[in-house]
């Protein structure tokens, strides 16, 4: 149970899941529940695209649809290997148990600390903040824990690992989208290739470049393919989210 005083809850059975409700964020007393579920047990599990995988079990939240007066924090351990910067963790949510979409509120270190700093103000605020940071949050450098920052509870959260995706907004004026994983790979949009400004994503794995001396050849070949692809005036492609909801 949690009320206006806030609180922190750690999952039993060594799950490692922790929910932190800062003070003055719960509008009324409520019972918070958090349960791991196997992906196979869901009637409509998240659809995984190529190169994607679940980094932990599905998290069932309760009460589903509960709204808070500010961001709350959920810590979830995961077992994904991120291979440096090659892969990333993304959070997907399902509000109705059928359709899934990406959770857009990013839990950066600054955002998490801002939530805590705003919650423990007052005469002894600094002391309380330090105690809460030391006891309530694990070290930010721990890459085995994913933090979810949310202002409401969906029915499910899914922790997904995928190849790092570079996302930029590109319009009719054109532009270049480069990969931070394999800098030799670029997606070039000539002027006029797009009719309006859209968000474009690029994913490239390290396996594109090997150690046999022909990595540059492979990268050049991929760049030529991307150039031909994005020179098209029209593209009748569905977004990943549309494919997930089919």
Tab-separated table of C-alpha atoms in Angstrom:
chain	number	residue	atom	x	y	z
A	1	UNK	CA	0.000	0.000	0.000
A	2	UNK	CA	1.170	3.530	-0.777
A	3	UNK	CA	-0.329	6.937	0.024
A	4	UNK	CA	0.746	10.578	-0.173
A	5	UNK	CA	3.796	9.831	1.981
A	6	UNK	CA	5.249	7.693	-0.813
A	7	UNK	CA	7.307	4.563	-0.391
A	8	UNK	CA	9.541	1.959	-2.007
A	9	UNK	CA	8.732	-1.690	-2.656
A	10	UNK	CA	11.110	-4.489	-3.617
A	11	UNK	CA	9.821	-7.659	-5.246
A	12	UNK	CA	9.911	-10.889	-3.295
A	13	UNK	CA	11.338	-14.224	-4.537
A	14	UNK	CA	14.611	-12.499	-5.491
A	15	UNK	CA	13.090	-10.859	-8.565
A	16	UNK	CA	15.083	-7.658	-7.980
A	17	UNK	CA	12.205	-5.472	-9.213
A	18	UNK	CA	11.773	-2.268	-7.232
A	19	UNK	CA	9.047	0.380	-7.393
A	20	UNK	CA	9.738	3.833	-5.926
A	21	UNK	CA	6.802	6.183	-5.347
A	22	UNK	CA	8.111	9.600	-4.237
A	23	UNK	CA	6.102	11.587	-1.672
A	24	UNK	CA	3.079	13.543	-2.916
A	25	UNK	CA	2.871	11.533	-6.142
A	26	UNK	CA	-0.024	9.226	-5.197
A	27	UNK	CA	-3.377	11.029	-5.372
A	28	UNK	CA	-5.020	8.454	-3.097
A	29	UNK	CA	-4.041	5.329	-1.157
A	30	UNK	CA	-3.589	2.415	-3.546
A	31	UNK	CA	-2.248	-1.118	-3.568
A	32	UNK	CA	0.721	-1.423	-5.942
A	33	UNK	CA	1.299	-4.831	-7.527
A	34	UNK	CA	4.103	-5.918	-9.834
A	35	UNK	CA	4.376	-9.435	-11.242
A	36	UNK	CA	6.679	-11.202	-13.697
A	37	UNK	CA	4.988	-13.121	-16.508
A	38	UNK	CA	6.357	-15.371	-19.234
A	39	UNK	CA	5.915	-13.972	-22.732
A	40	UNK	CA	4.263	-17.220	-23.848
A	41	UNK	CA	1.510	-16.779	-21.247
A	42	UNK	CA	0.181	-13.587	-22.857
A	43	UNK	CA	-2.621	-13.751	-25.385
A	44	UNK	CA	-1.019	-10.868	-27.294
A	45	UNK	CA	2.727	-10.774	-26.556
A	46	UNK	CA	4.894	-8.023	-28.051
A	47	UNK	CA	5.914	-8.806	-31.633
A	48	UNK	CA	9.692	-9.017	-31.883
A	49	UNK	CA	11.329	-7.751	-35.058
A	50	UNK	CA	14.590	-9.111	-36.486
A	51	UNK	CA	17.446	-8.693	-34.019
A	52	UNK	CA	15.119	-8.053	-31.068
A	53	UNK	CA	14.650	-10.136	-27.921
A	54	UNK	CA	13.108	-9.857	-24.472
A	55	UNK	CA	15.697	-8.814	-21.892
A	56	UNK	CA	13.530	-9.985	-18.988
A	57	UNK	CA	10.094	-11.391	-18.361
A	58	UNK	CA	7.012	-9.282	-19.039
A	59	UNK	CA	6.093	-7.022	-16.131
A	60	UNK	CA	2.402	-6.928	-15.185
A	61	UNK	CA	1.544	-3.737	-13.304
A	62	UNK	CA	-1.352	-2.952	-11.031
A	63	UNK	CA	-3.596	-1.195	-10.628
A	64	UNK	CA	-3.696	-0.961	-14.430
A	65	UNK	CA	-4.457	2.578	-15.560
A	66	UNK	CA	-3.427	4.172	-12.255
A	67	UNK	CA	-2.235	7.756	-12.723
A	68	UNK	CA	0.216	9.622	-10.505
A	69	UNK	CA	0.765	13.315	-9.824
A	70	UNK	CA	4.342	13.049	-11.090
A	71	UNK	CA	6.891	10.528	-12.363
A	72	UNK	CA	7.524	7.330	-10.399
A	73	UNK	CA	10.465	4.958	-10.839
A	74	UNK	CA	10.500	1.223	-11.593
A	75	UNK	CA	13.804	-0.685	-11.524
A	76	UNK	CA	13.955	-3.933	-13.493
A	77	UNK	CA	17.012	-6.227	-13.683
A	78	UNK	CA	17.773	-7.610	-17.152
A	79	UNK	CA	20.104	-10.220	-18.638
A	80	UNK	CA	20.819	-8.610	-22.029
A	81	UNK	CA	24.350	-8.217	-23.376
A	82	UNK	CA	24.571	-4.735	-24.882
A	83	UNK	CA	28.034	-5.288	-26.476
A	84	UNK	CA	29.190	-1.793	-25.670
A	85	UNK	CA	27.172	0.591	-27.838
A	86	UNK	CA	26.033	-1.961	-30.406
A	87	UNK	CA	22.714	-2.762	-28.720
A	88	UNK	CA	20.264	-0.810	-26.589
A	89	UNK	CA	17.366	-1.355	-24.197
A	90	UNK	CA	13.931	0.005	-25.071
A	91	UNK	CA	10.709	-0.129	-23.083
A	92	UNK	CA	7.400	-1.130	-24.631
A	93	UNK	CA	4.038	-0.831	-22.941
A	94	UNK	CA	0.570	-2.265	-23.445
A	95	UNK	CA	-2.340	-0.361	-21.956
A	96	UNK	CA	-5.031	-2.873	-22.952
A	97	UNK	CA	-3.116	-6.156	-23.182
A	98	UNK	CA	-3.479	-6.282	-26.985
A	99	UNK	CA	-1.519	-3.482	-28.677
A	100	UNK	CA	2.034	-2.451	-27.840
A	101	UNK	CA	3.868	0.835	-28.303
A	102	UNK	CA	7.198	2.267	-27.243
A	103	UNK	CA	7.312	3.998	-23.866
A	104	UNK	CA	8.544	7.498	-24.647
A	105	UNK	CA	9.413	8.895	-21.201
A	106	UNK	CA	13.184	8.351	-20.984
A	107	UNK	CA	14.700	7.560	-17.580
A	108	UNK	CA	18.004	9.401	-17.853
A	109	UNK	CA	20.198	9.887	-14.803
A	110	UNK	CA	19.306	13.590	-14.717
A	111	UNK	CA	15.569	12.828	-14.950
A	112	UNK	CA	15.693	10.285	-12.108
A	113	UNK	CA	17.689	12.600	-9.850
A	114	UNK	CA	15.330	15.460	-10.661
A	115	UNK	CA	12.390	13.344	-9.496
A	116	UNK	CA	14.142	12.562	-6.219
A	117	UNK	CA	15.361	16.114	-5.653
A	118	UNK	CA	11.890	17.546	-6.202
A	119	UNK	CA	10.364	14.991	-3.830
A	120	UNK	CA	12.551	15.479	-0.781
A	121	UNK	CA	12.666	19.219	-0.291
A	122	UNK	CA	12.542	21.071	2.984
A	123	UNK	CA	14.759	21.725	5.953
A	124	UNK	CA	16.385	18.303	5.917
A	125	UNK	CA	15.861	17.791	2.187
A	126	UNK	CA	19.531	17.372	1.296
A	127	UNK	CA	20.097	14.734	3.950
A	128	UNK	CA	16.958	12.868	2.909
A	129	UNK	CA	17.917	13.042	-0.762
A	130	UNK	CA	21.350	11.593	-0.074
A	131	UNK	CA	19.871	8.808	2.038
A	132	UNK	CA	17.256	8.022	-0.598
A	133	UNK	CA	19.825	8.053	-3.389
A	134	UNK	CA	22.139	5.712	-1.495
A	135	UNK	CA	19.471	3.325	-0.229
A	136	UNK	CA	16.664	3.653	-2.745
A	137	UNK	CA	18.562	3.543	-6.043
A	138	UNK	CA	21.330	1.260	-7.215
A	139	UNK	CA	24.484	2.710	-8.768
A	140	UNK	CA	23.662	4.370	-12.089
A	141	UNK	CA	26.679	2.665	-13.648
A	142	UNK	CA	25.037	-0.736	-13.113
A	143	UNK	CA	24.171	-1.704	-16.668
A	144	UNK	CA	22.218	-4.754	-15.495
A	145	UNK	CA	19.333	-2.611	-14.276
A	146	UNK	CA	16.837	-0.759	-16.433
A	147	UNK	CA	14.874	2.115	-14.960
A	148	UNK	CA	11.387	3.023	-16.135
A	149	UNK	CA	10.118	6.530	-15.473
A	150	UNK	CA	6.344	6.777	-15.799
A	151	UNK	CA	3.392	8.882	-14.676
A	152	UNK	CA	0.877	6.050	-15.062
A	153	UNK	CA	0.728	2.259	-14.978
A	154	UNK	CA	-0.097	0.348	-18.156
A	155	UNK	CA	-1.199	-3.250	-17.967
A	156	UNK	CA	2.207	-4.543	-19.088
A	157	UNK	CA	5.774	-3.354	-19.512
A	158	UNK	CA	8.219	-5.216	-21.787
A	159	UNK	CA	12.004	-4.773	-21.673
A	160	UNK	CA	13.290	-5.261	-25.233
A	161	UNK	CA	16.889	-5.369	-26.448
A	162	UNK	CA	17.647	-4.455	-30.062
A	163	UNK	CA	20.437	-3.216	-32.317
A	164	UNK	CA	21.038	0.454	-31.530
A	165	UNK	CA	18.786	2.644	-33.629
A	166	UNK	CA	19.745	6.108	-34.816
A	167	UNK	CA	16.624	8.253	-35.196
A	168	UNK	CA	16.608	11.690	-36.813
A	169	UNK	CA	13.955	13.910	-38.370
A	170	UNK	CA	14.552	14.449	-42.098
A	171	UNK	CA	12.413	16.574	-44.412
A	172	UNK	CA	12.164	17.451	-48.113
A	173	UNK	CA	15.497	19.278	-47.911
A	174	UNK	CA	17.237	15.889	-47.505
A	175	UNK	CA	20.005	14.865	-45.163
A	176	UNK	CA	22.435	12.174	-44.070
A	177	UNK	CA	21.824	9.586	-41.327
A	178	UNK	CA	25.009	7.978	-39.989
A	179	UNK	CA	25.459	4.969	-37.732
A	180	UNK	CA	27.361	5.395	-34.459
A	181	UNK	CA	27.996	1.633	-34.342
A	182	UNK	CA	29.530	1.384	-37.844
A	183	UNK	CA	30.430	4.952	-38.929
A	184	UNK	CA	31.148	3.810	-42.512
A	185	UNK	CA	27.417	3.174	-43.063
A	186	UNK	CA	25.261	6.145	-44.024
A	187	UNK	CA	21.725	6.615	-45.308
A	188	UNK	CA	21.648	9.540	-47.745
A	189	UNK	CA	18.374	11.318	-48.540
A	190	UNK	CA	18.682	13.527	-51.634
A	191	UNK	CA	16.730	16.760	-51.756
A	192	UNK	CA	13.125	16.066	-52.691
A	193	UNK	CA	13.219	12.364	-51.773
A	194	UNK	CA	10.656	13.016	-49.009
A	195	UNK	CA	7.486	15.060	-49.283
A	196	UNK	CA	7.285	15.939	-45.577
A	197	UNK	CA	9.393	15.808	-42.435
A	198	UNK	CA	9.459	12.341	-40.854
A	199	UNK	CA	11.503	10.448	-38.284
A	200	UNK	CA	13.918	7.993	-39.888
A	201	UNK	CA	15.653	5.117	-38.075
A	202	UNK	CA	18.864	3.314	-39.011
A	203	UNK	CA	20.113	0.088	-37.418
A	204	UNK	CA	23.493	-1.465	-38.236
A	205	UNK	CA	25.231	-4.319	-36.402
A	206	UNK	CA	28.949	-4.765	-35.900
A	207	UNK	CA	28.808	-8.018	-37.886
A	208	UNK	CA	28.670	-5.847	-41.024
A	209	UNK	CA	32.395	-5.205	-40.614
A	210	UNK	CA	34.659	-8.202	-39.992
A	211	UNK	CA	38.369	-8.595	-39.352
A	212	UNK	CA	39.234	-10.210	-42.679
A	213	UNK	CA	40.173	-6.985	-44.414
A	214	UNK	CA	37.016	-6.640	-46.520
A	215	UNK	CA	35.019	-4.628	-43.998
A	216	UNK	CA	35.312	-1.470	-46.099
A	217	UNK	CA	34.009	-3.361	-49.129
A	218	UNK	CA	30.973	-4.575	-47.184
A	219	UNK	CA	30.273	-1.099	-45.804
A	220	UNK	CA	30.527	0.453	-49.281
A	221	UNK	CA	28.150	-2.133	-50.682
A	222	UNK	CA	25.629	-1.425	-47.916
A	223	UNK	CA	25.960	2.318	-48.474
A	224	UNK	CA	25.198	1.898	-52.187
A	225	UNK	CA	22.117	-0.181	-51.322
A	226	UNK	CA	20.920	2.467	-48.868
A	227	UNK	CA	21.473	5.207	-51.453
A	228	UNK	CA	19.360	3.377	-54.000
A	229	UNK	CA	16.677	2.639	-51.419
A	230	UNK	CA	16.261	6.183	-50.155
A	231	UNK	CA	16.385	7.788	-53.593
A	232	UNK	CA	12.881	6.477	-54.219
A	233	UNK	CA	10.249	9.216	-54.284
A	234	UNK	CA	7.638	7.064	-52.595
A	235	UNK	CA	7.880	4.207	-50.135
A	236	UNK	CA	4.887	2.067	-49.251
A	237	UNK	CA	6.415	0.699	-46.074
A	238	UNK	CA	4.842	0.105	-42.690
A	239	UNK	CA	6.459	1.315	-39.512
A	240	UNK	CA	7.608	-1.141	-36.867
A	241	UNK	CA	4.769	-0.133	-34.553
A	242	UNK	CA	2.211	-0.804	-37.294
A	243	UNK	CA	3.700	-4.264	-37.852
A	244	UNK	CA	3.621	-4.957	-34.113
A	245	UNK	CA	-0.095	-4.147	-33.898
A	246	UNK	CA	-1.135	-6.351	-36.835
